[in-house]
Amino acid sequence: MFFHFKEYIKHLTNSCNKHGVHSPFVYDFITKCLYKKASKEDVSFFEKYRFNLKTSSKVVCIEEYGAGSRVFKSNIRKVSQIVEVAGIKRKYGLLLMRMMSYFEVKTCLEIGTSLGLATLCLQAKEPKMLLTTLEGCKNTLEVAKEQFDRFGLKNIKVVLGDFKVTLPKAVKNNNYDVVYFDGNHTKTATLGYFKECLKAKHNNSIFIFDDIHWSQGMCEAWDEIKKHPEVTVTIDIFQWGIVFFRKEQRKEHFTIRL
């Protein structure tokens, strides 16, 4: 936890707001999407879904494939506790909703479904979007699928299995407008997913990496991603690293304070 706090202080020191950005593309994204206030309807939709999970009495056994939890000591966990500790926070959930609408996303890949809270945010504003979501834990995925049915989420392809097997199949012969990385938060796995997903990107694709400052390894992974020759623009908002591949943009890296 001390490492994470230290990284946050560093982020505050090095970050700027919209006034420190001179790229028109990035400036528009910050002012018209990143800093835009969420609508009451979006907040209400998000909170209804989250409340349904927070009040659940279900208990599930977690199959861990990634770095594990800093909070939970057992793999037997209450759904209500999982969403409280590990579920996407409202600020970022609402931002996902705005981003999908702002960029008019038609195809999306999510690596790490969990309870489906971020999945909801990815598709809520673009219901016709074709969304593929990958999850390694059968028990949490069952909860997510129940929620998708309850809230009428359609056009979601749910894939269960180890990402080493399911991810190559998901990217084969596919292009995605957005890839949301929220699976195994280790350096090796993150870089592996990134390189695999490069096969499915196009010029306007957006990669969103969760927890880029979670550990020293994740910080190193983020630094390597920024240096990749196909990456042109990156935006570090501390919780996420947002990556663009637009060839018409010169290579720039931004650290933005939310």
GROMACS .gro file of C-alpha atoms in nm:
model
  258
    1MET     CA    1   0.000   0.000   0.000
    2PHE     CA    2   0.290   0.237   0.069
    3PHE     CA    3   0.415   0.189  -0.287
    4HIS     CA    4   0.073   0.279  -0.425
    5PHE     CA    5   0.055   0.591  -0.206
    6LYS     CA    6   0.405   0.698  -0.312
    7GLU     CA    7   0.308   0.657  -0.677
    8TYR     CA    8  -0.001   0.871  -0.622
    9ILE     CA    9   0.203   1.154  -0.472
   10LYS     CA   10   0.439   1.132  -0.769
   11HIS     CA   11   0.140   1.141  -1.005
   12LEU     CA   12   0.002   1.456  -0.840
   13THR     CA   13   0.341   1.622  -0.868
   14ASN     CA   14   0.391   1.538  -1.235
   15SER     CA   15   0.035   1.575  -1.363
   16CYS     CA   16  -0.137   1.867  -1.528
   17ASN     CA   17  -0.493   1.961  -1.625
   18LYS     CA   18  -0.631   2.056  -1.966
   19HIS     CA   19  -0.432   2.382  -1.970
   20GLY     CA   20  -0.106   2.191  -1.998
   21VAL     CA   21  -0.216   2.003  -2.311
   22HIS     CA   22  -0.136   2.136  -2.660
   23SER     CA   23  -0.257   1.845  -2.871
   24PRO     CA   24  -0.604   1.933  -3.015
   25PHE     CA   25  -0.708   1.566  -3.017
   26VAL     CA   26  -0.611   1.512  -2.653
   27TYR     CA   27  -0.745   1.852  -2.544
   28ASP     CA   28  -1.086   1.774  -2.695
   29PHE     CA   29  -1.090   1.432  -2.530
   30ILE     CA   30  -1.008   1.584  -2.190
   31THR     CA   31  -1.256   1.872  -2.208
   32LYS     CA   32  -1.544   1.693  -2.383
   33CYS     CA   33  -1.517   1.352  -2.221
   34LEU     CA   34  -1.265   1.312  -1.939
   35TYR     CA   35  -1.377   1.623  -1.748
   36LYS     CA   36  -1.742   1.613  -1.857
   37LYS     CA   37  -1.992   1.576  -1.575
   38ALA     CA   38  -2.187   1.251  -1.571
   39SER     CA   39  -2.561   1.270  -1.630
   40LYS     CA   40  -2.807   1.183  -1.353
   41GLU     CA   41  -2.938   0.899  -1.569
   42ASP     CA   42  -2.591   0.742  -1.599
   43VAL     CA   43  -2.528   0.773  -1.225
   44SER     CA   44  -2.864   0.614  -1.148
   45PHE     CA   45  -2.805   0.323  -1.388
   46PHE     CA   46  -2.461   0.254  -1.245
   47GLU     CA   47  -2.579   0.272  -0.884
   48LYS     CA   48  -2.875   0.038  -0.945
   49TYR     CA   49  -2.643  -0.229  -1.082
   50ARG     CA   50  -2.388  -0.177  -0.806
   51PHE     CA   51  -2.658  -0.176  -0.535
   52ASN     CA   52  -2.787  -0.509  -0.664
   53LEU     CA   53  -2.442  -0.659  -0.610
   54LYS     CA   54  -2.376  -0.484  -0.278
   55THR     CA   55  -2.695  -0.624  -0.129
   56SER     CA   56  -2.637  -0.977  -0.259
   57SER     CA   57  -2.612  -1.254  -0.001
   58LYS     CA   58  -2.422  -1.483  -0.235
   59VAL     CA   59  -2.084  -1.630  -0.146
   60VAL     CA   60  -1.849  -1.752  -0.420
   61CYS     CA   61  -1.521  -1.938  -0.439
   62ILE     CA   62  -1.266  -1.741  -0.641
   63GLU     CA   63  -1.028  -1.910  -0.882
   64GLU     CA   64  -0.719  -1.687  -0.876
   65TYR     CA   65  -0.508  -1.661  -1.191
   66GLY     CA   66  -0.343  -1.325  -1.135
   67ALA     CA   67  -0.153  -1.131  -0.872
   68GLY     CA   68  -0.408  -1.206  -0.602
   69SER     CA   69  -0.575  -0.974  -0.354
   70ARG     CA   70  -0.414  -0.745  -0.098
   71VAL     CA   71  -0.734  -0.744   0.107
   72PHE     CA   72  -0.891  -1.089   0.096
   73LYS     CA   73  -0.717  -1.369   0.286
   74SER     CA   74  -0.947  -1.644   0.158
   75ASN     CA   75  -1.080  -1.745  -0.182
   76ILE     CA   76  -1.429  -1.779  -0.027
   77ARG     CA   77  -1.575  -1.431  -0.062
   78LYS     CA   78  -1.908  -1.252  -0.041
   79VAL     CA   79  -2.024  -1.092  -0.364
   80SER     CA   80  -2.104  -0.777  -0.166
   81GLN     CA   81  -1.743  -0.757  -0.044
   82ILE     CA   82  -1.594  -0.820  -0.388
   83VAL     CA   83  -1.785  -0.532  -0.545
   84GLU     CA   84  -1.694  -0.303  -0.254
   85VAL     CA   85  -1.322  -0.382  -0.263
   86ALA     CA   86  -1.248  -0.482  -0.621
   87GLY     CA   87  -1.536  -0.346  -0.829
   88ILE     CA   88  -1.480  -0.048  -1.056
   89LYS     CA   89  -1.534   0.278  -0.868
   90ARG     CA   90  -1.817   0.506  -0.972
   91LYS     CA   91  -1.591   0.779  -1.110
   92TYR     CA   92  -1.420   0.540  -1.348
   93GLY     CA   93  -1.733   0.344  -1.431
   94LEU     CA   94  -1.904   0.664  -1.543
   95LEU     CA   95  -1.592   0.763  -1.735
   96LEU     CA   96  -1.602   0.431  -1.922
   97MET     CA   97  -1.962   0.506  -2.017
   98ARG     CA   98  -1.867   0.850  -2.147
   99MET     CA   99  -1.569   0.716  -2.342
  100MET     CA  100  -1.773   0.451  -2.520
  101SER     CA  101  -2.022   0.718  -2.625
  102TYR     CA  102  -1.762   0.983  -2.712
  103PHE     CA  103  -1.569   0.751  -2.942
  104GLU     CA  104  -1.885   0.577  -3.072
  105VAL     CA  105  -1.739   0.235  -2.996
  106LYS     CA  106  -1.880  -0.053  -3.202
  107THR     CA  107  -1.657  -0.343  -3.093
  108CYS     CA  108  -1.497  -0.400  -2.755
  109LEU     CA  109  -1.291  -0.666  -2.579
  110GLU     CA  110  -1.281  -0.684  -2.199
  111ILE     CA  111  -1.012  -0.894  -2.032
  112GLY     CA  112  -1.148  -0.973  -1.686
  113THR     CA  113  -1.528  -0.975  -1.640
  114SER     CA  114  -1.538  -1.036  -1.263
  115LEU     CA  115  -1.893  -0.946  -1.149
  116GLY     CA  116  -1.966  -0.753  -1.469
  117LEU     CA  117  -1.979  -0.401  -1.326
  118ALA     CA  118  -1.726  -0.262  -1.575
  119THR     CA  119  -1.894  -0.468  -1.848
  120LEU     CA  120  -2.214  -0.278  -1.778
  121CYS     CA  121  -2.029   0.052  -1.812
  122LEU     CA  122  -1.869  -0.053  -2.139
  123GLN     CA  123  -2.201  -0.128  -2.305
  124ALA     CA  124  -2.455   0.093  -2.128
  125LYS     CA  125  -2.423   0.389  -2.367
  126GLU     CA  126  -2.370   0.182  -2.682
  127PRO     CA  127  -2.623  -0.106  -2.652
  128LYS     CA  128  -2.558  -0.223  -3.010
  129MET     CA  129  -2.186  -0.260  -2.941
  130LEU     CA  130  -2.051  -0.610  -2.991
  131LEU     CA  131  -1.875  -0.683  -2.662
  132THR     CA  132  -1.660  -0.986  -2.589
  133THR     CA  133  -1.567  -1.035  -2.224
  134LEU     CA  134  -1.318  -1.291  -2.095
  135GLU     CA  135  -1.316  -1.435  -1.743
  136GLY     CA  136  -1.119  -1.712  -1.576
  137CYS     CA  137  -1.339  -1.771  -1.271
  138LYS     CA  138  -1.659  -1.965  -1.339
  139ASN     CA  139  -1.831  -1.860  -1.016
  140THR     CA  140  -1.797  -1.484  -1.055
  141LEU     CA  141  -1.892  -1.516  -1.422
  142GLU     CA  142  -2.217  -1.686  -1.327
  143VAL     CA  143  -2.303  -1.389  -1.105
  144ALA     CA  144  -2.218  -1.151  -1.390
  145LYS     CA  145  -2.435  -1.341  -1.638
  146GLU     CA  146  -2.730  -1.325  -1.398
  147GLN     CA  147  -2.682  -0.949  -1.376
  148PHE     CA  148  -2.662  -0.910  -1.754
  149ASP     CA  149  -2.998  -1.087  -1.786
  150ARG     CA  150  -3.152  -0.884  -1.504
  151PHE     CA  151  -3.049  -0.552  -1.661
  152GLY     CA  152  -3.121  -0.653  -2.020
  153LEU     CA  153  -2.764  -0.634  -2.148
  154LYS     CA  154  -2.739  -0.798  -2.488
  155ASN     CA  155  -2.473  -0.840  -2.760
  156ILE     CA  156  -2.231  -0.970  -2.496
  157LYS     CA  157  -2.022  -1.273  -2.581
  158VAL     CA  158  -1.910  -1.430  -2.253
  159VAL     CA  159  -1.598  -1.651  -2.269
  160LEU     CA  160  -1.481  -1.863  -1.975
  161GLY     CA  161  -1.127  -1.994  -1.945
  162ASP     CA  162  -0.760  -1.918  -1.894
  163PHE     CA  163  -0.665  -1.601  -2.083
  164LYS     CA  164  -0.363  -1.783  -2.229
  165VAL     CA  165  -0.614  -1.991  -2.423
  166THR     CA  166  -0.912  -1.758  -2.471
  167LEU     CA  167  -0.731  -1.434  -2.561
  168PRO     CA  168  -0.555  -1.560  -2.877
  169LYS     CA  169  -0.890  -1.693  -3.000
  170ALA     CA  170  -1.064  -1.364  -2.920
  171VAL     CA  171  -0.818  -1.155  -3.122
  172LYS     CA  172  -0.787  -1.392  -3.418
  173ASN     CA  173  -0.942  -1.237  -3.729
  174ASN     CA  174  -1.097  -0.958  -3.520
  175ASN     CA  175  -1.052  -0.584  -3.483
  176TYR     CA  176  -1.157  -0.400  -3.167
  177ASP     CA  177  -1.226  -0.029  -3.118
  178VAL     CA  178  -1.154  -0.066  -2.745
  179VAL     CA  179  -0.970  -0.323  -2.536
  180TYR     CA  180  -1.014  -0.291  -2.159
  181PHE     CA  181  -0.740  -0.472  -1.964
  182ASP     CA  182  -0.851  -0.567  -1.612
  183GLY     CA  183  -0.727  -0.921  -1.567
  184ASN     CA  184  -0.396  -1.050  -1.435
  185HIS     CA  185  -0.222  -0.744  -1.286
  186THR     CA  186   0.137  -0.860  -1.323
  187LYS     CA  187   0.406  -0.722  -1.551
  188THR     CA  188   0.457  -1.039  -1.752
  189ALA     CA  189   0.087  -1.107  -1.806
  190THR     CA  190   0.002  -0.744  -1.889
  191LEU     CA  191   0.275  -0.718  -2.152
  192GLY     CA  192   0.171  -1.055  -2.292
  193TYR     CA  193  -0.191  -0.943  -2.326
  194PHE     CA  194  -0.080  -0.613  -2.481
  195LYS     CA  195   0.132  -0.781  -2.748
  196GLU     CA  196  -0.144  -1.031  -2.825
  197CYS     CA  197  -0.405  -0.757  -2.860
  198LEU     CA  198  -0.188  -0.558  -3.100
  199LYS     CA  199  -0.301  -0.813  -3.360
  200ALA     CA  200  -0.658  -0.685  -3.324
  201LYS     CA  201  -0.603  -0.308  -3.322
  202HIS     CA  202  -0.661  -0.051  -3.595
  203ASN     CA  203  -0.556   0.310  -3.629
  204ASN     CA  204  -0.830   0.441  -3.399
  205SER     CA  205  -0.823   0.162  -3.142
  206ILE     CA  206  -0.799   0.251  -2.774
  207PHE     CA  207  -0.639   0.031  -2.510
  208ILE     CA  208  -0.732   0.100  -2.146
  209PHE     CA  209  -0.509  -0.056  -1.878
  210ASP     CA  210  -0.640  -0.071  -1.521
  211ASP     CA  211  -0.415  -0.036  -1.214
  212ILE     CA  212  -0.101   0.080  -1.394
  213HIS     CA  213   0.046   0.199  -1.061
  214TRP     CA  214  -0.065  -0.105  -0.859
  215SER     CA  215   0.289  -0.241  -0.818
  216GLN     CA  216   0.646  -0.189  -0.935
  217GLY     CA  217   0.587  -0.454  -1.201
  218MET     CA  218   0.279  -0.279  -1.335
  219CYS     CA  219   0.467   0.053  -1.349
  220GLU     CA  220   0.741  -0.118  -1.549
  221ALA     CA  221   0.484  -0.274  -1.782
  222TRP     CA  222   0.327   0.069  -1.840
  223ASP     CA  223   0.666   0.221  -1.921
  224GLU     CA  224   0.734  -0.053  -2.178
  225ILE     CA  225   0.391  -0.005  -2.336
  226LYS     CA  226   0.455   0.369  -2.373
  227LYS     CA  227   0.782   0.300  -2.554
  228HIS     CA  228   0.631   0.057  -2.804
  229PRO     CA  229   0.683   0.186  -3.160
  230GLU     CA  230   0.315   0.143  -3.255
  231VAL     CA  231   0.196   0.352  -2.961
  232THR     CA  232   0.164   0.723  -3.039
  233VAL     CA  233  -0.028   0.887  -2.752
  234THR     CA  234  -0.073   0.778  -2.392
  235ILE     CA  235  -0.267   0.935  -2.107
  236ASP     CA  236  -0.192   0.842  -1.747
  237ILE     CA  237  -0.482   0.925  -1.513
  238PHE     CA  238  -0.325   0.717  -1.233
  239GLN     CA  239  -0.592   0.447  -1.211
  240TRP     CA  240  -0.573   0.389  -1.585
  241GLY     CA  241  -0.329   0.413  -1.868
  242ILE     CA  242  -0.505   0.504  -2.194
  243VAL     CA  243  -0.327   0.420  -2.519
  244PHE     CA  244  -0.386   0.548  -2.873
  245PHE     CA  245  -0.229   0.429  -3.199
  246ARG     CA  246  -0.326   0.717  -3.430
  247LYS     CA  247  -0.051   0.746  -3.689
  248GLU     CA  248  -0.146   1.108  -3.757
  249GLN     CA  249  -0.042   1.199  -3.400
  250ARG     CA  250   0.314   1.263  -3.296
  251LYS     CA  251   0.435   1.053  -3.003
  252GLU     CA  252   0.340   1.221  -2.675
  253HIS     CA  253   0.275   1.107  -2.320
  254PHE     CA  254   0.040   1.296  -2.087
  255THR     CA  255  -0.012   1.268  -1.714
  256ILE     CA  256  -0.354   1.414  -1.638
  257ARG     CA  257  -0.501   1.498  -1.300
  258LEU     CA  258  -0.868   1.401  -1.259
   0.00000   0.00000   0.00000
